[in-house]
Coordinates of C-alpha atoms in Angstrom, one line a residue:
K1 CA 88.7 293.4 112.3
G2 CA 84.9 293.1 112.8
S3 CA 81.9 294.6 114.4
I4 CA 78.4 293.5 115.4
H5 CA 75.1 295.3 115.2
P6 CA 74.2 296.4 118.8
T7 CA 70.6 295.2 118.8
N8 CA 70.3 292.7 115.9
A9 CA 71.9 289.4 116.9
V10 CA 72.4 288.3 113.3
V11 CA 74.1 291.3 111.5
A12 CA 77.9 291.7 111.6
Q13 CA 80.5 293.2 109.3
G14 CA 84.2 292.6 108.8
G15 CA 87.3 293.8 107.1
A16 CA 89.2 291.0 105.3
Q17 CA 92.3 292.8 104.0
D18 CA 92.7 291.9 100.3
D19 CA 89.1 290.7 100.1
G20 CA 87.5 294.0 101.1
S21 CA 84.7 294.4 103.6
S22 CA 81.6 292.3 103.8
R23 CA 78.4 292.2 105.9
R24 CA 76.3 289.4 107.2
P25 CA 72.7 290.2 106.2
T26 CA 69.6 290.2 108.4
T27 CA 68.7 286.8 106.9
G28 CA 71.7 285.2 108.6
G29 CA 73.5 282.2 107.2
I30 CA 77.1 281.9 106.1
N31 CA 76.8 284.0 102.9
W32 CA 77.9 287.5 103.5
D33 CA 77.3 290.5 101.2
Y34 CA 80.4 292.1 99.7
V35 CA 79.9 295.8 100.5
F36 CA 83.2 297.7 99.9
P37 CA 86.4 297.1 97.9
S38 CA 90.1 297.6 98.6
D39 CA 91.8 296.2 101.7
G40 CA 89.2 295.8 104.4
G41 CA 90.2 297.1 107.8
D42 CA 88.6 298.2 111.0
N43 CA 84.9 299.1 111.1
F44 CA 82.0 299.9 113.4
F45 CA 78.3 300.3 113.8
T46 CA 77.1 303.2 115.9
N47 CA 75.3 302.3 119.1
S48 CA 72.4 304.7 118.8
N49 CA 71.8 304.5 115.0
P50 CA 73.3 301.3 113.8
D51 CA 70.9 300.9 110.8
T52 CA 71.6 304.4 109.5
R53 CA 75.1 305.2 110.6
W54 CA 78.2 303.0 110.3
A55 CA 81.8 303.2 109.0
L56 CA 84.4 301.0 107.2
S57 CA 88.0 301.5 106.6
T58 CA 90.6 300.3 104.1
Y59 CA 94.4 300.2 104.3
N60 CA 96.4 303.2 105.7
L61 CA 93.3 304.5 107.5
G62 CA 91.1 305.0 104.4
L63 CA 88.1 305.7 106.7
V64 CA 84.7 305.9 105.0
R65 CA 81.4 307.0 106.7
F66 CA 78.0 305.8 105.6
K67 CA 74.9 307.8 106.5
E68 CA 71.3 306.9 105.6
P69 CA 68.6 307.5 104.3
N70 CA 70.5 307.4 101.1
G71 CA 73.6 305.5 102.2
T72 CA 75.7 308.5 101.5
Q73 CA 79.4 307.7 101.5
C74 CA 81.9 310.2 102.8
N75 CA 85.7 309.8 102.8
V76 CA 86.2 311.2 106.2
F77 CA 89.9 310.4 106.3
E78 CA 90.8 313.2 103.9
S79 CA 90.4 315.7 106.8
I80 CA 93.0 314.0 109.0
P81 CA 95.9 316.5 108.9
D82 CA 98.7 314.0 108.9
R83 CA 98.5 310.2 108.2
S84 CA 102.2 309.6 108.2
G85 CA 103.3 306.5 110.2
V86 CA 99.9 304.9 109.9
P87 CA 99.7 301.1 110.4
F88 CA 98.6 299.2 107.3
I89 CA 95.4 298.2 109.2
A90 CA 94.8 301.1 111.6
P91 CA 92.5 301.1 114.6
V92 CA 89.2 303.0 114.5
R93 CA 86.9 303.2 117.6
A94 CA 83.6 305.0 118.1
C95 CA 82.5 306.1 121.6
P96 CA 79.7 303.8 122.8
K97 CA 77.9 306.9 124.3
N98 CA 78.2 309.3 121.3
D99 CA 78.1 308.5 117.6
D100 CA 80.1 311.6 116.7
V101 CA 83.1 310.9 118.9
V102 CA 85.6 308.7 117.0
L103 CA 89.3 307.8 117.6
A104 CA 91.7 306.8 114.8
G105 CA 95.4 305.7 115.1
T106 CA 98.4 306.7 112.9
D107 CA 101.7 307.2 114.8
N108 CA 99.5 309.7 116.6
I109 CA 96.0 309.4 118.0
W110 CA 93.4 311.5 116.3
K111 CA 89.9 312.4 117.5
T112 CA 86.8 313.9 116.0
T113 CA 83.6 315.0 117.6
Q114 CA 81.8 315.5 114.3
M115 CA 81.9 312.0 112.7
F116 CA 78.2 312.0 111.6
S117 CA 77.0 315.5 112.3
A118 CA 79.5 317.2 109.9
T119 CA 78.6 317.8 106.3
C120 CA 80.5 315.8 103.8
N121 CA 82.2 318.4 101.7
P122 CA 83.3 317.5 98.1
Q123 CA 86.9 317.3 97.2
G124 CA 88.6 320.7 96.8
T125 CA 86.6 322.4 99.6
P126 CA 87.6 322.6 103.3
P127 CA 87.5 319.0 104.6
S128 CA 85.0 317.8 107.1
P129 CA 84.7 316.5 109.8
Q130 CA 87.6 318.1 111.7
W131 CA 90.2 315.9 113.5
T132 CA 92.4 316.9 116.4
K133 CA 95.7 315.3 117.4
V134 CA 95.6 314.5 121.1
C135 CA 98.5 313.9 123.5
S136 CA 100.8 316.0 121.4
G137 CA 102.4 317.6 124.5
D138 CA 103.6 314.4 126.2
A139 CA 107.2 313.3 126.3
D140 CA 107.0 311.6 122.9
G141 CA 105.4 314.6 121.3
G142 CA 102.4 312.5 120.5
E143 CA 104.2 310.2 118.1
Y144 CA 104.3 306.5 119.0
G145 CA 106.8 304.3 117.2
A146 CA 105.5 302.4 114.1
G147 CA 101.9 303.3 114.9
V148 CA 99.0 303.0 117.3
E149 CA 97.6 299.5 117.1
A150 CA 94.9 299.4 119.8
V151 CA 92.4 301.9 121.1
A152 CA 89.6 301.6 123.7
F153 CA 87.1 303.9 125.3
A154 CA 86.0 303.4 128.9
P155 CA 82.6 301.9 128.1
G156 CA 80.6 303.5 130.9
V157 CA 81.9 307.1 130.8
S158 CA 79.2 309.2 129.1
T159 CA 81.5 312.1 128.2
C160 CA 83.7 309.9 126.0
N161 CA 86.7 311.6 127.6
T162 CA 88.3 308.5 129.0
F163 CA 90.2 306.2 126.6
A164 CA 93.5 304.3 126.4
F165 CA 95.7 303.2 123.6
G166 CA 98.8 301.2 122.8
S167 CA 101.4 301.3 120.0
D168 CA 103.5 298.9 118.0
D169 CA 106.6 299.5 120.1
G170 CA 104.9 299.3 123.5
D171 CA 103.8 302.8 124.3
L172 CA 100.8 302.9 126.5
R173 CA 98.7 306.0 127.2
I174 CA 95.5 307.0 128.9
T175 CA 93.5 310.2 129.3
T176 CA 90.4 311.1 131.4
N177 CA 89.9 314.6 129.9
G178 CA 89.4 313.8 126.2
G179 CA 93.1 313.9 125.4
G180 CA 94.0 317.6 125.5
S181 CA 97.6 318.2 125.0
T182 CA 99.0 315.6 127.3
C183 CA 98.1 312.0 128.1
T184 CA 99.3 309.9 131.0
N185 CA 102.0 307.2 130.5
L186 CA 100.3 304.0 131.7
D187 CA 103.7 302.2 132.2
P188 CA 106.1 304.7 133.7
N189 CA 108.2 301.9 135.4
N190 CA 108.6 299.8 132.2
Q191 CA 106.8 296.8 133.6
V192 CA 105.3 295.9 130.3
R193 CA 107.3 294.5 127.4
D194 CA 108.4 296.9 124.7
A195 CA 106.5 295.0 122.1
N196 CA 103.4 295.7 120.0
V197 CA 100.2 296.2 121.9
T198 CA 97.5 294.4 120.0
G199 CA 94.6 294.8 122.3
V200 CA 93.3 297.1 125.1
A201 CA 90.2 296.6 127.2
L202 CA 88.9 298.7 130.1
H203 CA 86.8 297.3 132.8
P204 CA 83.1 298.3 132.6
C205 CA 83.4 300.1 135.9
F206 CA 86.4 302.1 134.8
G207 CA 85.9 305.7 135.7
E208 CA 83.1 305.1 138.2
S209 CA 83.4 306.6 141.7
P210 CA 85.2 304.1 144.0
S211 CA 82.4 304.5 146.5
L212 CA 79.9 303.1 143.9
A213 CA 82.1 300.4 142.3
T214 CA 85.2 298.3 142.5
N215 CA 87.8 297.7 139.8
T216 CA 87.4 301.3 138.7
E217 CA 91.0 301.4 137.4
T218 CA 91.3 297.9 135.8
I219 CA 92.8 297.5 132.2
F220 CA 93.9 294.5 130.3
I221 CA 96.3 294.5 127.3
T222 CA 97.6 291.9 124.9
I223 CA 101.1 291.7 123.4
G224 CA 101.7 290.3 119.9
W225 CA 105.2 289.1 119.7
P226 CA 106.3 285.8 121.3
G227 CA 109.1 285.4 123.8
G228 CA 107.7 286.9 127.0
P229 CA 104.5 287.8 128.8
H230 CA 101.5 288.4 126.5
V231 CA 98.6 289.4 128.8
Y232 CA 99.0 292.1 131.4
R233 CA 96.5 293.5 133.9
T234 CA 96.6 296.7 136.0
T235 CA 94.1 297.5 138.8
D236 CA 95.5 300.9 139.5
A237 CA 95.8 302.5 136.0
L238 CA 95.2 306.0 137.3
S239 CA 97.1 305.9 140.5
G240 CA 100.0 303.4 141.0
R241 CA 100.1 302.1 137.3
N242 CA 101.4 298.7 138.3
W243 CA 101.1 295.8 135.9
S244 CA 100.9 292.0 136.5
D245 CA 101.7 289.2 134.0
V246 CA 98.4 287.2 133.7
T247 CA 99.3 285.2 130.6
P248 CA 97.5 281.9 130.2
T249 CA 99.6 278.8 130.9
D250 CA 99.4 275.2 129.6
G251 CA 98.8 272.2 131.9
G252 CA 102.3 272.3 133.2
G253 CA 102.3 276.0 134.2
V254 CA 104.3 277.1 131.1
P255 CA 103.0 280.3 129.5
F256 CA 101.2 279.8 126.2
D257 CA 103.8 281.5 124.0
V258 CA 102.4 282.6 120.7
F259 CA 101.2 285.9 119.2
Y260 CA 98.3 287.4 121.2
Q261 CA 96.0 289.5 119.0
S262 CA 92.9 290.6 121.0
V263 CA 91.2 291.0 124.4
L264 CA 87.7 291.4 125.5
V265 CA 86.1 292.0 128.9
D266 CA 82.5 290.9 129.2
P267 CA 80.5 294.2 129.7
L268 CA 77.9 292.4 131.9
I269 CA 80.1 290.0 133.8
P270 CA 83.5 291.7 134.0
N271 CA 85.1 288.7 135.8
H272 CA 84.9 287.0 132.4
V273 CA 87.8 287.9 130.1
Y274 CA 88.6 286.5 126.6
V275 CA 91.9 286.7 124.7
G276 CA 92.5 285.7 121.2
T277 CA 95.9 284.2 120.1
E278 CA 97.5 283.0 116.9
L279 CA 96.3 279.5 117.8
G280 CA 92.8 279.9 119.2
A281 CA 91.2 281.5 122.3
W282 CA 91.3 281.4 126.1
R283 CA 88.6 282.4 128.6
S284 CA 88.9 283.4 132.2
T285 CA 86.0 283.5 134.7
D286 CA 88.0 285.1 137.5
S287 CA 89.5 288.3 136.0
A288 CA 92.5 286.5 134.5
G289 CA 93.4 284.6 137.7
T290 CA 93.0 281.3 135.9
W291 CA 92.3 280.5 132.2
Q292 CA 90.6 277.7 130.3
R293 CA 91.3 277.2 126.6
I294 CA 88.3 277.2 124.3
A295 CA 88.5 273.8 122.8
F296 CA 88.3 272.9 119.1
S297 CA 85.4 270.7 120.2
D298 CA 83.5 273.8 121.2
G299 CA 83.3 274.8 117.6
L300 CA 86.0 277.4 117.5
P301 CA 89.1 276.3 115.5
Y302 CA 92.7 276.9 116.6
V303 CA 93.2 279.8 114.2
P304 CA 94.2 283.5 114.9
I305 CA 91.4 285.3 116.7
A306 CA 91.9 288.8 115.4
D307 CA 89.0 290.6 117.1
W308 CA 86.2 290.0 119.6
Q309 CA 82.8 291.6 119.9
L310 CA 80.1 290.9 122.5
N311 CA 76.6 292.1 122.2
G312 CA 75.3 292.8 125.7
K313 CA 71.7 293.0 124.5
T314 CA 71.5 289.7 122.6
D315 CA 74.3 287.9 124.5
R316 CA 76.0 286.9 121.3
L317 CA 79.8 286.6 121.5
T318 CA 81.6 286.8 118.1
A319 CA 85.1 285.9 117.3
F320 CA 86.5 287.3 114.1
T321 CA 89.4 285.2 112.8
H322 CA 92.2 285.7 110.4
G323 CA 91.5 283.3 107.5
R324 CA 88.4 281.4 108.8
S325 CA 85.7 284.0 108.8
A326 CA 83.7 284.6 112.1
Y327 CA 82.2 282.4 114.8
Q328 CA 79.4 283.1 117.2
A329 CA 78.1 281.7 120.4
T330 CA 75.1 282.6 122.5
L331 CA 76.2 283.0 126.2
N332 CA 74.1 281.5 129.0
R333 CA 73.1 284.4 131.3
C334 CA 71.5 284.2 134.8
V335 CA 69.8 287.3 136.2
G336 CA 71.5 288.3 139.4
D337 CA 74.7 286.2 138.9
C338 CA 77.0 289.3 139.2
N339 CA 80.3 287.4 139.1
G340 CA 79.2 284.7 136.6
D341 CA 79.9 281.7 138.7
G342 CA 76.6 280.0 138.0
A343 CA 74.8 280.9 141.3
V344 CA 73.0 283.9 142.8
T345 CA 74.0 284.6 146.4
V346 CA 72.6 286.8 149.2
A347 CA 75.5 289.2 148.6
E348 CA 74.6 289.6 145.0
L349 CA 70.9 290.2 145.8
I350 CA 72.1 292.9 148.2
T351 CA 74.2 294.4 145.4
M352 CA 71.2 294.6 143.2
T353 CA 69.2 296.3 145.9
N354 CA 72.0 298.9 146.4
I355 CA 72.1 299.5 142.6
K356 CA 68.3 300.1 142.6
L357 CA 68.7 302.5 145.6
G358 CA 71.5 304.4 143.9
N359 CA 74.2 303.3 146.3
K360 CA 76.1 301.2 143.8
A361 CA 76.9 301.6 140.1
L362 CA 75.0 299.4 137.6
C363 CA 78.4 298.0 136.4
M364 CA 78.6 296.1 139.7
C365 CA 75.9 293.8 138.6
A366 CA 74.9 294.7 135.0
I367 CA 73.6 291.1 134.6
G368 CA 70.9 292.0 137.1
D369 CA 69.3 294.3 134.5
A370 CA 67.5 291.6 132.6
N371 CA 66.1 293.7 129.8
R372 CA 69.3 295.9 129.5
D373 CA 67.4 299.2 129.9
G374 CA 69.9 300.6 132.4
V375 CA 67.9 300.2 135.6
I376 CA 67.1 297.3 138.0
T377 CA 63.4 296.9 138.8
S378 CA 61.5 295.0 141.4
D379 CA 60.6 292.4 138.7
E380 CA 64.3 291.8 138.0
Q381 CA 65.0 291.5 141.7
A382 CA 62.3 288.9 141.8
Q383 CA 63.9 287.0 138.9
A384 CA 67.2 287.1 140.7
Q385 CA 65.6 285.8 144.0
N386 CA 64.0 283.0 142.0
N387 CA 67.4 282.1 140.6
A388 CA 68.9 282.2 144.1
N389 CA 66.2 279.9 145.4
N390 CA 66.1 277.4 142.5
S391 CA 69.6 277.8 141.1
C392 CA 70.5 279.3 137.7
P393 CA 69.3 277.6 134.5
A394 CA 71.7 275.0 133.3

């Protein structure tokens, strides 16, 4: 697993199992600094304080918090009440809106709201931060097979109360109230294969009012084991909870049948979706209606793509592989091209105007916010109008 610095396009870190955890320094290049021993697992930078607050993990959810100014290390996993059933490489996710809210997976889902604010107590004293098991009152009693493998927050929900997760044996759950005692079964009709859920991604508009945005209930998941559908999409995750098979196919229409390991929805152009497989990556520009394989000639080898990260401020897409380090591309963006089809239309200009007036959510055309400050200005409208008149840059 890997993570990228939210504002510095160069810095990244990754867990490499037996080879520990390493970080790419601010000087760039291909030489990474070895920063932590043991089996390197999931990790993250915080969004608001990435230079002073970050976390790494080792096998069996050995989660370690780092907090500057002194780089103080705190073994925050010691305060998780029960780590039985934990996957060897367990998922850890920080809320993009609040550094203190973090989710971690064992055969349960655990949540803390004190990740960096809590004091790091020495061993032998009451542990800190405190963790709470969520969803413990649902039909499974909060325990999910061989372990929770994938976790994702709704990226635009400021309360951090909306998140979804999937387990090794196909359990899928979602909550919009922070977990509480019960979470909602995302697949009550068993439309998704009972196989390991390796990736979960929520649409950037998920949780917005339907009057302000569309695709407010869209989720993508990936399935690891071969022998059936591998990519599923729901557009009614909170209401009908119906799923469609949207697995990439080869030139003859046959599903590309290997392990699928990761999924990413572009936070600025949500029509663009990426999936990582055991043999390279695929990209869709129409919300998984059709797919194009990312060719070896594009610079990304046909190796397992274990994790994706996309920096919305620097437009760097990073693929973390199993066995071949990490690869990065700078995406070509066009202000006002809301659906990412390479052209700015009158309808998209109107959408930007409605966002500026407060009649639409920013997620409807986040690419219209050229400086990524959360608002659309008259200058950005002018940039979009120029792109509509003269076409997007090649």
